[in-house]
Structures are given as structure tokens and as C-alpha cells.
mmCIF file of C-alpha atoms and ligand atoms in Angstrom:
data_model
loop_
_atom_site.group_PDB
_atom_site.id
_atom_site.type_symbol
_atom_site.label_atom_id
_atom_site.label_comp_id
_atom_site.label_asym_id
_atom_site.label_seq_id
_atom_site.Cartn_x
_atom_site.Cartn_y
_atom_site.Cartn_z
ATOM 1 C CA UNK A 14 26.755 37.172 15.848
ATOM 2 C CA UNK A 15 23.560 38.773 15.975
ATOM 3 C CA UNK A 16 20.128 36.986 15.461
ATOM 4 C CA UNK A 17 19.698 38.600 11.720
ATOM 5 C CA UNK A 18 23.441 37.153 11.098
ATOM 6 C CA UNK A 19 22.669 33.920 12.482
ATOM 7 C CA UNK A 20 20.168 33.715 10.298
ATOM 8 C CA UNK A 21 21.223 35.003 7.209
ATOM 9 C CA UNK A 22 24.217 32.701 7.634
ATOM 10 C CA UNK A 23 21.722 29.628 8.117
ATOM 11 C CA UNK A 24 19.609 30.702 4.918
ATOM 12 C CA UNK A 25 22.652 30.771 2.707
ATOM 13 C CA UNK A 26 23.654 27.068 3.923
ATOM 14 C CA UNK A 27 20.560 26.008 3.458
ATOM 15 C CA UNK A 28 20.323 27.470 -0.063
ATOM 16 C CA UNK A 29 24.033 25.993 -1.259
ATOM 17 C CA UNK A 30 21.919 22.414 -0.460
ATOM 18 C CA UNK A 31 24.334 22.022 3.315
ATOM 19 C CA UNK A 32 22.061 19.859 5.832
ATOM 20 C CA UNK A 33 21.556 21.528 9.114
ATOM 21 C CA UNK A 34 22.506 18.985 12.040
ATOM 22 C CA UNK A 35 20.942 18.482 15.243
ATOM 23 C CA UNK A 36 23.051 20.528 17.400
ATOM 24 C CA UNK A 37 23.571 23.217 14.478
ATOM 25 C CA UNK A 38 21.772 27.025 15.440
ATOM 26 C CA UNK A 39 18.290 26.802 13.965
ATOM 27 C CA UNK A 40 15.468 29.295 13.879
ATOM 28 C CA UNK A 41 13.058 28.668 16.384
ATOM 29 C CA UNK A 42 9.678 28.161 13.315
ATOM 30 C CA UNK A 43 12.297 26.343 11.629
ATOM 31 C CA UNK A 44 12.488 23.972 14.364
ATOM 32 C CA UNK A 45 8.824 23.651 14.859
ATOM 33 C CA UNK A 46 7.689 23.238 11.632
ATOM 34 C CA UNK A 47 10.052 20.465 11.846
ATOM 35 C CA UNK A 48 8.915 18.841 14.586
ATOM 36 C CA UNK A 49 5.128 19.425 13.701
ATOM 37 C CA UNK A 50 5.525 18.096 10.087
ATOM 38 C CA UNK A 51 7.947 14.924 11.329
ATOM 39 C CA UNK A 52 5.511 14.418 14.045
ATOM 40 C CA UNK A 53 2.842 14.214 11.895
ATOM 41 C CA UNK A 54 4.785 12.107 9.435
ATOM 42 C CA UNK A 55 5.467 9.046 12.320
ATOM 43 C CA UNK A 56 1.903 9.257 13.841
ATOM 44 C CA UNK A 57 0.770 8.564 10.296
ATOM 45 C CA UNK A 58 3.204 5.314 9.852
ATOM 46 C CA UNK A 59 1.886 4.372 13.038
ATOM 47 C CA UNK A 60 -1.848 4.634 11.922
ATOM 48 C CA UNK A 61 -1.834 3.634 9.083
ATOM 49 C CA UNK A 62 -0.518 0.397 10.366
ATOM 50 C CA UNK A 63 -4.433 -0.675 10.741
ATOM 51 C CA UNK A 64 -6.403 -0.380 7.819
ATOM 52 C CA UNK A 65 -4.428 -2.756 6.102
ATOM 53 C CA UNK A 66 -3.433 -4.857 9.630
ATOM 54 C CA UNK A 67 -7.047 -5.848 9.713
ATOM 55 C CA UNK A 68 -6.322 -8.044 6.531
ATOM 56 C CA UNK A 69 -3.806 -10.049 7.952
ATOM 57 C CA UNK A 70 -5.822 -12.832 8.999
ATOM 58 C CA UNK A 71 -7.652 -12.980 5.928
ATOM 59 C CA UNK A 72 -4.648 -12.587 3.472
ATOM 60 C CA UNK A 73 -5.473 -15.245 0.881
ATOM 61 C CA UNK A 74 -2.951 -17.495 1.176
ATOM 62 C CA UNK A 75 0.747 -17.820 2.984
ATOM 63 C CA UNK A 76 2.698 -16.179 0.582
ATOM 64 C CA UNK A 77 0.647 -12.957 0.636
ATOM 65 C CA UNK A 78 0.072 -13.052 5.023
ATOM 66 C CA UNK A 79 4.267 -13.011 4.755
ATOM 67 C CA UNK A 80 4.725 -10.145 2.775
ATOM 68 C CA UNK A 81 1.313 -8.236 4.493
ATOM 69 C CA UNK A 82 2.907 -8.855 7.772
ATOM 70 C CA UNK A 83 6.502 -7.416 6.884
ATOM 71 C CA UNK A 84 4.979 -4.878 4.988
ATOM 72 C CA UNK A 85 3.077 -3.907 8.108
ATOM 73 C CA UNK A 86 5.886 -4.360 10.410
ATOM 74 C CA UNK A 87 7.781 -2.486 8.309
ATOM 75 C CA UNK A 88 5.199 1.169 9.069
ATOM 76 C CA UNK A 89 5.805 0.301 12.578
ATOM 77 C CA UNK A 90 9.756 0.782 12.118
ATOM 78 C CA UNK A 91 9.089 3.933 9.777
ATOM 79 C CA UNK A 92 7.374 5.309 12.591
ATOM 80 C CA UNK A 93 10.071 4.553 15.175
ATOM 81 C CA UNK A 94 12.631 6.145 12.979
ATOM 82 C CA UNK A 95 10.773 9.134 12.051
ATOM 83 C CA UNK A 96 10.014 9.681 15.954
ATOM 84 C CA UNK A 97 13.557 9.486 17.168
ATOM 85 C CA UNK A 98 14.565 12.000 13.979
ATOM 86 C CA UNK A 99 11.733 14.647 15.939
ATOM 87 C CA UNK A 100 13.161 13.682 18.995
ATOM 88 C CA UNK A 101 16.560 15.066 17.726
ATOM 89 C CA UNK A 102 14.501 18.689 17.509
ATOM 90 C CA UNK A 103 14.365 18.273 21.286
ATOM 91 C CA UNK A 104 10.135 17.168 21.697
ATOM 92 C CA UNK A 105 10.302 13.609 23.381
ATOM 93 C CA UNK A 106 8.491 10.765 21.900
ATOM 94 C CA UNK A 107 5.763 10.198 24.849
ATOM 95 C CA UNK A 108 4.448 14.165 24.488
ATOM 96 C CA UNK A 109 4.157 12.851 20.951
ATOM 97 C CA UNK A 110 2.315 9.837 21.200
ATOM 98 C CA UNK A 111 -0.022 11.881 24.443
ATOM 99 C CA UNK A 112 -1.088 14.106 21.245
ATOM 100 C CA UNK A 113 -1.532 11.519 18.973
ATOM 101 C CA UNK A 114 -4.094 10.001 21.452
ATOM 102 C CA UNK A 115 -5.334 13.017 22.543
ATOM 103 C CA UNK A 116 -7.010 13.372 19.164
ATOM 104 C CA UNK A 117 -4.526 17.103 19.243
ATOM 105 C CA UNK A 118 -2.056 15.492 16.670
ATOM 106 C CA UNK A 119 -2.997 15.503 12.927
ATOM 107 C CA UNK A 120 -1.902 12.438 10.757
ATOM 108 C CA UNK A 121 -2.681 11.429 6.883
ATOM 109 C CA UNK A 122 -6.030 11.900 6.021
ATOM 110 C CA UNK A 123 -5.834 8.601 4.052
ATOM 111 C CA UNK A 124 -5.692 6.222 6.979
ATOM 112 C CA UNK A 125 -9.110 7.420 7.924
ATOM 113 C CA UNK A 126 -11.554 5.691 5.205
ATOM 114 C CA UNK A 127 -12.226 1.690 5.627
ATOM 115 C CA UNK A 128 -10.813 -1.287 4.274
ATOM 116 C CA UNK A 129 -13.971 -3.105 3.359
ATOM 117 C CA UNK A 130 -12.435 -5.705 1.174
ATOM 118 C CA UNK A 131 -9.012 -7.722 0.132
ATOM 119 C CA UNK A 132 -8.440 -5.316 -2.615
ATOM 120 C CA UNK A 133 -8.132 -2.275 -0.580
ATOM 121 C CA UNK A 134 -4.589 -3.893 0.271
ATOM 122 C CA UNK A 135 -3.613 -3.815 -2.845
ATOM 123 C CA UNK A 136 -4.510 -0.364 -3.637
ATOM 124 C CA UNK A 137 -3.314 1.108 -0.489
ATOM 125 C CA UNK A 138 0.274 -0.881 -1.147
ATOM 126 C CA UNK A 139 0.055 0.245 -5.211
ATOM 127 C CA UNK A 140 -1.603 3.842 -4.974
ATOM 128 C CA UNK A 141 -0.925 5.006 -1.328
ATOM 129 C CA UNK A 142 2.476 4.064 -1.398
ATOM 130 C CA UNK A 143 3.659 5.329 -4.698
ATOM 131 C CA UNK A 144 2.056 8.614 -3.231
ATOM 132 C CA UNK A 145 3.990 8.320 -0.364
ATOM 133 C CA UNK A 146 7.464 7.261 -2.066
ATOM 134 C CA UNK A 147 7.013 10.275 -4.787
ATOM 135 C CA UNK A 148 6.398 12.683 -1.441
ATOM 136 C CA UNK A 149 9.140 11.729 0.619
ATOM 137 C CA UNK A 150 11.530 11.388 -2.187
ATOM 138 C CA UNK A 151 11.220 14.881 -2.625
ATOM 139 C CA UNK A 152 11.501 15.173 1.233
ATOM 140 C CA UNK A 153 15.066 13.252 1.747
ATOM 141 C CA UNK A 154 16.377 16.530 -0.708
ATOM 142 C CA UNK A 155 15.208 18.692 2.058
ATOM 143 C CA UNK A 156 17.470 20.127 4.181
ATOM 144 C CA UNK A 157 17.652 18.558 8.077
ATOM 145 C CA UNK A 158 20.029 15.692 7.764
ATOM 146 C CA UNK A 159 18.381 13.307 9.934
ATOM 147 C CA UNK A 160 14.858 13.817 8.192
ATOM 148 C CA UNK A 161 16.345 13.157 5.185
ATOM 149 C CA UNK A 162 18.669 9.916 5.999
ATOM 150 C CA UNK A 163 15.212 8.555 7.160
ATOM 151 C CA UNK A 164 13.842 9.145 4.410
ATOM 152 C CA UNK A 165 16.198 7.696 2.384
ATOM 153 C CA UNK A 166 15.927 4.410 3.553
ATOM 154 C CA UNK A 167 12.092 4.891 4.469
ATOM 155 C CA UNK A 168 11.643 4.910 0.514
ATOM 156 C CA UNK A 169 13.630 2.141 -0.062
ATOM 157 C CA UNK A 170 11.146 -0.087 2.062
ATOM 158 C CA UNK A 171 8.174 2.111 0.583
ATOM 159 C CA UNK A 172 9.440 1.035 -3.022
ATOM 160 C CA UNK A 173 8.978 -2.801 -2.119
ATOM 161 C CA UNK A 174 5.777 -2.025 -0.546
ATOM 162 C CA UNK A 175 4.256 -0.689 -4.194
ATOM 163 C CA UNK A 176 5.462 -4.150 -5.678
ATOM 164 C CA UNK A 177 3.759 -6.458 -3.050
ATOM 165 C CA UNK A 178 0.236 -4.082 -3.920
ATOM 166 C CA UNK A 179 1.085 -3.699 -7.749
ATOM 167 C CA UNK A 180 1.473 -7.287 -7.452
ATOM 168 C CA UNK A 181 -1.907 -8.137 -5.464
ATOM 169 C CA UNK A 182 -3.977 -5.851 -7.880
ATOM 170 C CA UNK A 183 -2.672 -7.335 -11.018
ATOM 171 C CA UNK A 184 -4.119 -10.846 -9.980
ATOM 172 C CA UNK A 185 -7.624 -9.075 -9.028
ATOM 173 C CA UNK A 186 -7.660 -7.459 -12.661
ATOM 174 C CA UNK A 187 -6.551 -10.503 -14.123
ATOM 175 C CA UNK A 188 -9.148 -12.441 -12.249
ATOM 176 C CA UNK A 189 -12.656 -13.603 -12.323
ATOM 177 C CA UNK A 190 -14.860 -10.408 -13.350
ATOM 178 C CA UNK A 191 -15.970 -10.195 -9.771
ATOM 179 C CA UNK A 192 -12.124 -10.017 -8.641
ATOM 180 C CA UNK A 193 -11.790 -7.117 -11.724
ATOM 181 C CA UNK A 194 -14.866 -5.165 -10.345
ATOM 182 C CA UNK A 195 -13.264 -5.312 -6.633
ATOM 183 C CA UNK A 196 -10.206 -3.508 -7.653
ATOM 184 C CA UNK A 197 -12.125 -1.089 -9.773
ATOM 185 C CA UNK A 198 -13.907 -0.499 -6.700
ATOM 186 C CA UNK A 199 -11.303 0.201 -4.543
ATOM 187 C CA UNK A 200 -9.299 2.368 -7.053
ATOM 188 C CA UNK A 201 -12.475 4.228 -7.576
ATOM 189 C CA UNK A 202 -12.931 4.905 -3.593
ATOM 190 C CA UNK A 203 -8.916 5.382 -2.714
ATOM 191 C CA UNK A 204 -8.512 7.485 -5.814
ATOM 192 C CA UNK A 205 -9.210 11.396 -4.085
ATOM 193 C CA UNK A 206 -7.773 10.439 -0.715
ATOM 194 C CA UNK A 207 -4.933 9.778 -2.468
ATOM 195 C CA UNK A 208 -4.702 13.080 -4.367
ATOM 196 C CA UNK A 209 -5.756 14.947 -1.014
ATOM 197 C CA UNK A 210 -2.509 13.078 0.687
ATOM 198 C CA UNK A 211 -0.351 15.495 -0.658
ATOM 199 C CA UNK A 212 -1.786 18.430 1.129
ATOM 200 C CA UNK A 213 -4.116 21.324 0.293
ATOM 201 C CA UNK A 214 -3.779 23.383 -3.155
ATOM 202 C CA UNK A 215 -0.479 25.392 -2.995
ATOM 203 C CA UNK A 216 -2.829 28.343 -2.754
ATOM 204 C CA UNK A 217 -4.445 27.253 -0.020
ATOM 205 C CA UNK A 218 -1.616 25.685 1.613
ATOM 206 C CA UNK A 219 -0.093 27.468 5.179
ATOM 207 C CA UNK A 220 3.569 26.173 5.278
ATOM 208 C CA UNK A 221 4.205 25.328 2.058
ATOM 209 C CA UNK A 222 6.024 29.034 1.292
ATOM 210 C CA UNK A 223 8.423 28.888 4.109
ATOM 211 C CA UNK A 224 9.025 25.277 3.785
ATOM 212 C CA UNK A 225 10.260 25.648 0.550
ATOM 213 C CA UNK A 226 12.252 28.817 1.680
ATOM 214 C CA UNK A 227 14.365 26.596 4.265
ATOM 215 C CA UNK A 228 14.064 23.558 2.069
ATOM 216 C CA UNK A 229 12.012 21.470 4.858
ATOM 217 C CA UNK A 230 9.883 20.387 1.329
ATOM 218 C CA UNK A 231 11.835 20.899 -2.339
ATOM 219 C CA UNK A 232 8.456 20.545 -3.921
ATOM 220 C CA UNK A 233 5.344 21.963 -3.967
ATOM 221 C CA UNK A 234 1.516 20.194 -2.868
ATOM 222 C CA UNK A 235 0.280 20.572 -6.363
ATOM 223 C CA UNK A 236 4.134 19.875 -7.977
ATOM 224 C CA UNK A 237 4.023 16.145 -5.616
ATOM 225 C CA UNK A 238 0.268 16.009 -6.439
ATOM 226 C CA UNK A 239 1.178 16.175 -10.344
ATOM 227 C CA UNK A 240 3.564 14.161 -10.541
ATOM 228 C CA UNK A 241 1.737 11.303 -8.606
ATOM 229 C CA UNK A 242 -0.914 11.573 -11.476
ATOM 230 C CA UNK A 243 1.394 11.484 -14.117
ATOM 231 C CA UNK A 244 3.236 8.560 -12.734
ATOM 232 C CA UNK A 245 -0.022 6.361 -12.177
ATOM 233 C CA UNK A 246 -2.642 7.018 -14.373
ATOM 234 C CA UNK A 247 -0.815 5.156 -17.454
ATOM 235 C CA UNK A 248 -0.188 2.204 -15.141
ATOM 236 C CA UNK A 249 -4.326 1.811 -13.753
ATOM 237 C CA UNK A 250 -4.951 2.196 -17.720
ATOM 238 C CA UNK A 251 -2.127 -0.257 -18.607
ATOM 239 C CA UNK A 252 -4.322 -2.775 -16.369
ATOM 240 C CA UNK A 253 -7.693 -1.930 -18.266
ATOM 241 C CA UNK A 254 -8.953 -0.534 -15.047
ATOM 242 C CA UNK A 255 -10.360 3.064 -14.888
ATOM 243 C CA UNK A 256 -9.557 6.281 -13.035
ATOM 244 C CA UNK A 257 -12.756 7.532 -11.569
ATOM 245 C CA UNK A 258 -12.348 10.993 -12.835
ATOM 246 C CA UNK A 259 -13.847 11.430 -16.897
ATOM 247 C CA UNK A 260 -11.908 14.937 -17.444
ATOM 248 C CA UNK A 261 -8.701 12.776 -16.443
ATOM 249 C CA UNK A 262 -6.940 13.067 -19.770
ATOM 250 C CA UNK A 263 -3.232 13.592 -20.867
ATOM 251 C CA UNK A 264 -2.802 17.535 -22.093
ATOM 252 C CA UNK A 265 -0.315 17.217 -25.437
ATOM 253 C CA UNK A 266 0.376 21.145 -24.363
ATOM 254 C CA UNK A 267 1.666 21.117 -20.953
ATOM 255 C CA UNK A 268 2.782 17.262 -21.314
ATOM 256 C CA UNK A 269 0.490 16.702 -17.870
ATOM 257 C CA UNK A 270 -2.618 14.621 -16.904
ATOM 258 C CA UNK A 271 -5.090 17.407 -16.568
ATOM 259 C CA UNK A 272 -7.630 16.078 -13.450
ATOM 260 C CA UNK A 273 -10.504 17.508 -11.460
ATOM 261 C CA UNK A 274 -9.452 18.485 -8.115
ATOM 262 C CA UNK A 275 -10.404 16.482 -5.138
ATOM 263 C CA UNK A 276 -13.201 18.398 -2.642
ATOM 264 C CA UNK A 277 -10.925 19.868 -0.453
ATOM 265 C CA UNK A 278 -13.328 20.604 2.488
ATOM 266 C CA UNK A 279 -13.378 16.928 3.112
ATOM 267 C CA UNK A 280 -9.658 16.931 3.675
ATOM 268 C CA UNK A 281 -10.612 19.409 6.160
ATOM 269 C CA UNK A 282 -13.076 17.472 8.101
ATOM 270 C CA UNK A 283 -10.971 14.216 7.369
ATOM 271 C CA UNK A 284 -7.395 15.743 9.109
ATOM 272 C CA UNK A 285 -9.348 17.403 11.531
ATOM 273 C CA UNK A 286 -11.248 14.020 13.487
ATOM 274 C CA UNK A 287 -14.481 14.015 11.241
ATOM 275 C CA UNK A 288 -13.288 11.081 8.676
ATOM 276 C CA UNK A 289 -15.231 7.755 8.257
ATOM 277 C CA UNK A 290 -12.835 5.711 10.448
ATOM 278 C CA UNK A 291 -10.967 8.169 12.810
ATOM 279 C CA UNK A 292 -12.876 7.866 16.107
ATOM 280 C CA UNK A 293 -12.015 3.679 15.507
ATOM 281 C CA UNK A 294 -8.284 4.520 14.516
ATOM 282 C CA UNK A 295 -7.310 6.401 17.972
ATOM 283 C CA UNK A 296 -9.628 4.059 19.761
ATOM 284 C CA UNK A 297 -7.751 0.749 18.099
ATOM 285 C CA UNK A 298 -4.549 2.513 18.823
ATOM 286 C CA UNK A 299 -5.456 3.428 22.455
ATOM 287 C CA UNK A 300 -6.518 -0.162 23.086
ATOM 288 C CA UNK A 301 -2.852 -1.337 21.737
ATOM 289 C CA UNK A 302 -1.590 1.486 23.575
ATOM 290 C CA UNK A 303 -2.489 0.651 26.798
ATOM 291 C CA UNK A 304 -2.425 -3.082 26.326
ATOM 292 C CA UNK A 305 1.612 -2.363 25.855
ATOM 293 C CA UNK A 306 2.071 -0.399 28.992
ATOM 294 C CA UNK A 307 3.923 -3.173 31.224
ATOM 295 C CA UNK A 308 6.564 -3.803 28.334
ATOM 296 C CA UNK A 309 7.600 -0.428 28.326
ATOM 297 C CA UNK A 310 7.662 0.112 31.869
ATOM 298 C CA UNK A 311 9.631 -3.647 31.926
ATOM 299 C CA UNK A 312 12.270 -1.778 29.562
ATOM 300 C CA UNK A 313 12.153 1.396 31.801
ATOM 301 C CA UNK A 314 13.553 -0.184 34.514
ATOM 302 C CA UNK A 315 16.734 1.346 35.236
ATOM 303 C CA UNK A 316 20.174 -1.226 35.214
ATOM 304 C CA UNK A 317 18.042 -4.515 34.629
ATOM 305 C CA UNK A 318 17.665 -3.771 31.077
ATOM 306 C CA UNK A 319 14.274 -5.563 31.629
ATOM 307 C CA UNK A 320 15.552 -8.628 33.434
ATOM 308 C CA UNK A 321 13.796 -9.177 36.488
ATOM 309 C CA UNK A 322 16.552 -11.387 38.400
ATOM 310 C CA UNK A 323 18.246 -8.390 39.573
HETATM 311 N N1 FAQ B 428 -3.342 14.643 5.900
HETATM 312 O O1 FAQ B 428 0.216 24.003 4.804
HETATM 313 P P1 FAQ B 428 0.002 22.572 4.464
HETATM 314 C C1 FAQ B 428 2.563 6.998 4.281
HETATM 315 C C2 FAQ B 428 -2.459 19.521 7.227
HETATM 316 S S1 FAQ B 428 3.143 8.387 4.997
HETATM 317 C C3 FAQ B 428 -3.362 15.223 7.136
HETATM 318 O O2 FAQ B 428 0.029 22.205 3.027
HETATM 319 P P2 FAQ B 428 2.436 21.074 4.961
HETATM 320 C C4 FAQ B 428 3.295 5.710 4.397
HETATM 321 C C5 FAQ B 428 -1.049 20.012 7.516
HETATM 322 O O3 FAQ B 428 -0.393 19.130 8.382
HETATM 323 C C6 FAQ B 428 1.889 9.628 4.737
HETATM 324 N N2 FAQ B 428 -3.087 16.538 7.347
HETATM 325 O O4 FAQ B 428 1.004 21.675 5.321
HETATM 326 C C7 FAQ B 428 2.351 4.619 4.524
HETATM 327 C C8 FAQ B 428 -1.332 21.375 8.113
HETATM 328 O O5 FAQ B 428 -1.838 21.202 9.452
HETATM 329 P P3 FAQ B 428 -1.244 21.993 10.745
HETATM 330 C C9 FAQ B 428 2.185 10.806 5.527
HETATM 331 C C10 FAQ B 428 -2.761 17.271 6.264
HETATM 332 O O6 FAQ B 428 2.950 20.414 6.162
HETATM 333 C C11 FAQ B 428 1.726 4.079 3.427
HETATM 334 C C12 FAQ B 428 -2.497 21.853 7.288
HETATM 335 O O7 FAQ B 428 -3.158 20.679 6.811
HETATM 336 N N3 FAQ B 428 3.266 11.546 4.935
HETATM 337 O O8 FAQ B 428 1.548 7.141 3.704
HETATM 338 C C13 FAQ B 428 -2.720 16.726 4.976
HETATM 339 O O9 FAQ B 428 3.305 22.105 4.315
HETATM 340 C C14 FAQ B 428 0.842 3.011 3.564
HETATM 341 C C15 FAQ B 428 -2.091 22.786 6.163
HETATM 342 O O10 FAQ B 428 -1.395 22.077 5.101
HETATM 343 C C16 FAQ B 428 3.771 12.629 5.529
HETATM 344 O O11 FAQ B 428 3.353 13.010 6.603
HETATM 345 C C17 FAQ B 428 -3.019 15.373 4.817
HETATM 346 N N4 FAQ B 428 -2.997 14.770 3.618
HETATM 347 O O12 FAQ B 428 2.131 19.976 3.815
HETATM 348 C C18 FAQ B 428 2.093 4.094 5.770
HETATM 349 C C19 FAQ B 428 4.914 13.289 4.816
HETATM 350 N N5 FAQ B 428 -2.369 17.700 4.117
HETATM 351 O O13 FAQ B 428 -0.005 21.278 11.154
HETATM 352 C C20 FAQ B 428 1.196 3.035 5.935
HETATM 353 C C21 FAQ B 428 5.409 14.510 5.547
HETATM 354 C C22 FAQ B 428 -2.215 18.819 4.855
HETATM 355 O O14 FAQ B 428 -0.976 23.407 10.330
HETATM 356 C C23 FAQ B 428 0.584 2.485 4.817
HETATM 357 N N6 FAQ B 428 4.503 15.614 5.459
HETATM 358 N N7 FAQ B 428 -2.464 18.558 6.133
HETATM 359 O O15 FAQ B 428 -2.323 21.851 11.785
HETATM 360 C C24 FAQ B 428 4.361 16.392 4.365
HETATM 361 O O16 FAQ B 428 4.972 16.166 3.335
HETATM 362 C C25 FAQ B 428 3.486 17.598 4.512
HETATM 363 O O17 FAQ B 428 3.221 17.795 5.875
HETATM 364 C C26 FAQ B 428 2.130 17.539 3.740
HETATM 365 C C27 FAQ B 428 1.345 18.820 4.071
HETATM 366 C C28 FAQ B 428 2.385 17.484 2.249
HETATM 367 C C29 FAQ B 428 1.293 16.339 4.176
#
């Protein structure tokens, strides 16, 4: 078959809704945009480990430390899975992690602003996550089967992640009014971060076209973007708590929130190393980066499987 054929052949399979396999012909942007938005995707599990890691020795109480440690644990193994799915494209995990620490990798924009107090937690669990979930529900319709397995059972853990911060920010609203005005706070800071997580305007966005073309996204920036504000603006009202936006209001004609647009040349500074926090992200993640050097070079060596009596 000829190039054209090949690739006419993989855009119909790709259009009936067939996944494309690892060791299935794939053109070569196809590929990379892969890799690039997967890579992207783990670095950003990885990352945003921290902001709310820093809690976990002032979680108040046991019951809330538990669940703040699984839920953290449980990034860590998002971003293991979502590695070995890029590694499947053929780019190995350490020229991964090199650019993440580089500074060369991008990862969410989101994990780059500070977790100044308890309720951040709960509005990174409640807000970030349901962001997250509504994103990479979309993105386990797309079409490279192991992308999409992982992000099958990524969103199931994402799901119980919402609950432990819906959970954490209805005791803050129910609370002392100093507890209320904390999570009103942190909604009011998290609130166009998280609208800027799911990429630039459509208009404005570079891969969005072809990605839809080849199904690596089935929706849109502004479609995900929509959908997270119809989703969650009922449920911060539903808690008497405010959306910091006053032209947020629902639109009986289109059957949408209408909401003013986040600035979009901070989510160009913040993605590309000028956000409040990043220099302290890579530098955290360096530190733990290096400080875990001798257990993977334990594991690396070959036949003992780590044991050092042979
Ligand atoms: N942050 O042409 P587009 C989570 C970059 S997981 C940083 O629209 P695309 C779980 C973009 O990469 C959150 N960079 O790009 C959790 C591109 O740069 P490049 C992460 C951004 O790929 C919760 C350029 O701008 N999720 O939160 C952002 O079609 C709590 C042009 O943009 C994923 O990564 C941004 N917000 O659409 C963990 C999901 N937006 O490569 C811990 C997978 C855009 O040309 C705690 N990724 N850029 O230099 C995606 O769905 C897509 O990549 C988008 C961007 C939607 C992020």
C-alpha cells in the first residue's frame, strides 16, 4: 500500500470509532501528538502530586490524612500508567522525566498557583478534579486503545477524588464563618485556573483541529470548558458559596452558563515556566528526583531483581 492508502485506510478506522493499537501503522504527527499530549498528561499527575502533598501533615484529623494520602498516592499511579501508555508510542520514560526537569516539558497550568490554606484541598479535590474527570472522560472515547483503557480507570479513581474534596468543602461552608470565608476564598482564587485547564479558546487552540480529525480528543477546549461550568456552578450555588465571576448566569436560550472568559495570556506565561509556583514545583520534584536515584538504580540491577545477596 502506498502512504496516501495507508492513511486513508487508518482515517476510516478511526472514523467507524476502531482503536488503533500499539503496533498498528500510524501517521508519524499522529504519533507525536500522542506522545506530546500523554506526556504532558503524566508529568501533570506527577506535579500536581505537591500542592496538595504539602497538606498532608496538617490534614485535620486521621480520617482526612487517610484519604489525602491515597488520594495523593493515587496521582502518583496515574502518572505511572499514563507514562508506560507514551512509552507504547516508542519515547522511553527517562527522556520524559529529563524534559520534565529540564523545564522543556509543559504540564497543567493549574499545579502552578499555591496552596496557602486547608481549603485549597478541598477545592483542588472538588473543582480540579471534576475538571479533570469531565476532560478525560471525553479522552477514554478517543481513539488509541491504551490512552483510553487508562483513562478509563484513571476516572474511576478521579471520581472518588471529587467526593473526598466535595466532602472537605461542605464542612468549611457549613462551618464557623471564618471556615465559610476560607472556601469562598479558595473557590474565588482556583476558579480561572480551572477554566484555563481545559486549554486555550478553540480559536486559538493549535491541535485541537487535527485531534479531533483522528479522534486523539472527541471534544472541543471550549465544548470540555462548557460543560465543566454547567456541571459546577449549580453545585458552588447549592452550597451558598459564590462563583467569582458576576456575568456568570444561566442563558434560558442556549440552556448554558454564559461566563467571562479567563485572561488567556496568563495561561501563556503559566504553561510556559512564568506561574506563581513553577520554579518551586521542578525544584521540589528535582529534590525527590534525585533523592530516589539509588532505588532505581537498586531495581536496575540486572538478575538480582534488587536483592543484593547475589
Ligand atoms: N496547561 O492546541 P492546544 C489532573 C498547551 S490532569 C498546560 O489547545 P491540546 C489530575 C498545550 O499543551 C490535568 N498546557 O493543545 C489531577 C499546547 O502546548 P504544546 C492534565 C496547556 O493538547 C487532579 C498549547 O498549550 N490533563 O488534573 C494547557 O489540543 C488533581 C496549545 O494548546 C491533561 O493533560 C493547560 N491547561 O489541548 C492530578 C489531559 N492548555 O504542546 C492531581 C490531556 C493548553 O503545543 C491533582 N491533555 N496547553 O507546546 C489534554 O486534554 C489537552 O492536551 C489540553 C490542551 C486540553 C490540555
Amino acid at each position: 500500500m502506498t502512504e496516501d492508502q495507508k492513511l486513508a485506510e487508518f482515517e476510516a478506522r478511526v472514523a467507524r470509532g476502531d482503536k488503533v493499537e500499539p503496533g498498528d501503522w500510524m501517521p508519524e504527527e499522529y504519533r507525536k501528538n500522542l506522545i506530546r499530549m500523554i506526556g504532558q498528561h503524566a508529568h501533570s499527575e506527577i506535579v500536581g502530586q505537591l500542592p496538595e502533598g504539602k497538606w498532608i501533615p496538617y490534614a485535620p484529623g486521621f480520617r482526612r490524612k487517610l484519604t489525602l494520602i491515597a488520594k495523593v498516592q493515587d496521582e502518583a499511579g496515574h502518572g505511572q500508567l499514563l507514562y508506560r501508555a507514551a512509552e507504547t508510542l516508542g519515547k522511553s520514560r527517562e527522556e520524559m522525566l529529563e524534559e520534565l526537569l529540564s523545564g522543556k516539558a509543559k504540564y497543567s497550568n493549574v499545579f502552578n498557583y499555591p496552596t496557602p490554606t486547608w481549603a485549597d484541598v478541598g477545592v483542588i479535590g472538588w473543582l480540579v478534579d471534576t475538571a479533570a474527570v469531565i476532560n478525560q472522560s471525553m479522552l477514554a472515547q478517543g481513539s488509541y486503545g491504551p490512552y483510553a483503557r487508562a483513562m478509563k480507570r484513571i476516572c474511576y479513581e478521579e471520581s472518588f477524588h471529587i467526593k473526598q474534596g466535595y466532602d472537605a468543602v461542605v464542612a468549611l461552608a457549613r462551618g464557623t464563618p471564618e471556615q465559610r470565608a476560607m472556601a469562598q476564598d479558595a473557590i474565588n482564587r482556583w476558579w480561572y485556573p480551572t477554566l484555563m485547564m481545559s486549554g486555550p479558546p478553540d480559536a486559538m487552540s493549535e491541535h485541537t483541529a487535527r485531534a479531533m480529525k483522528w479522534r486523539i480528543k472527541t471534544k472541543t477546549n471550549d465544548q470540555v470548558r462548557q460543560e465543566f461550568v454547567d456541571h459546577i456552578v449549580p453545585q458552588i450555588r447549592a452550597l451558598g458559596l459564590d462563583v467569582p465571576d458576576p456575568d456568570c448566569r444561566y442563558d434560558e436560550t442556549t440552556g448554558h452558563y454564559r461566563f467571562t472568559p479567563p485572561d488567556w495570556e496568563e495561561l501563556k506565561r503559566v504553561v510556559n515556566g512564568d506561574g506563581p509556583m513553577n520554579k518551586e514545583r521542578i525544584a521540589v520534584r528535582k529534590k525527590a528526583h534525585e533523592e530516589g536515584r539509588w532505588v532505581r538504580e537498586a531495581l536496575a540491577v540486572k538478575g538480582t531483581g534488587g536483592n543484593s545477596k547475589s
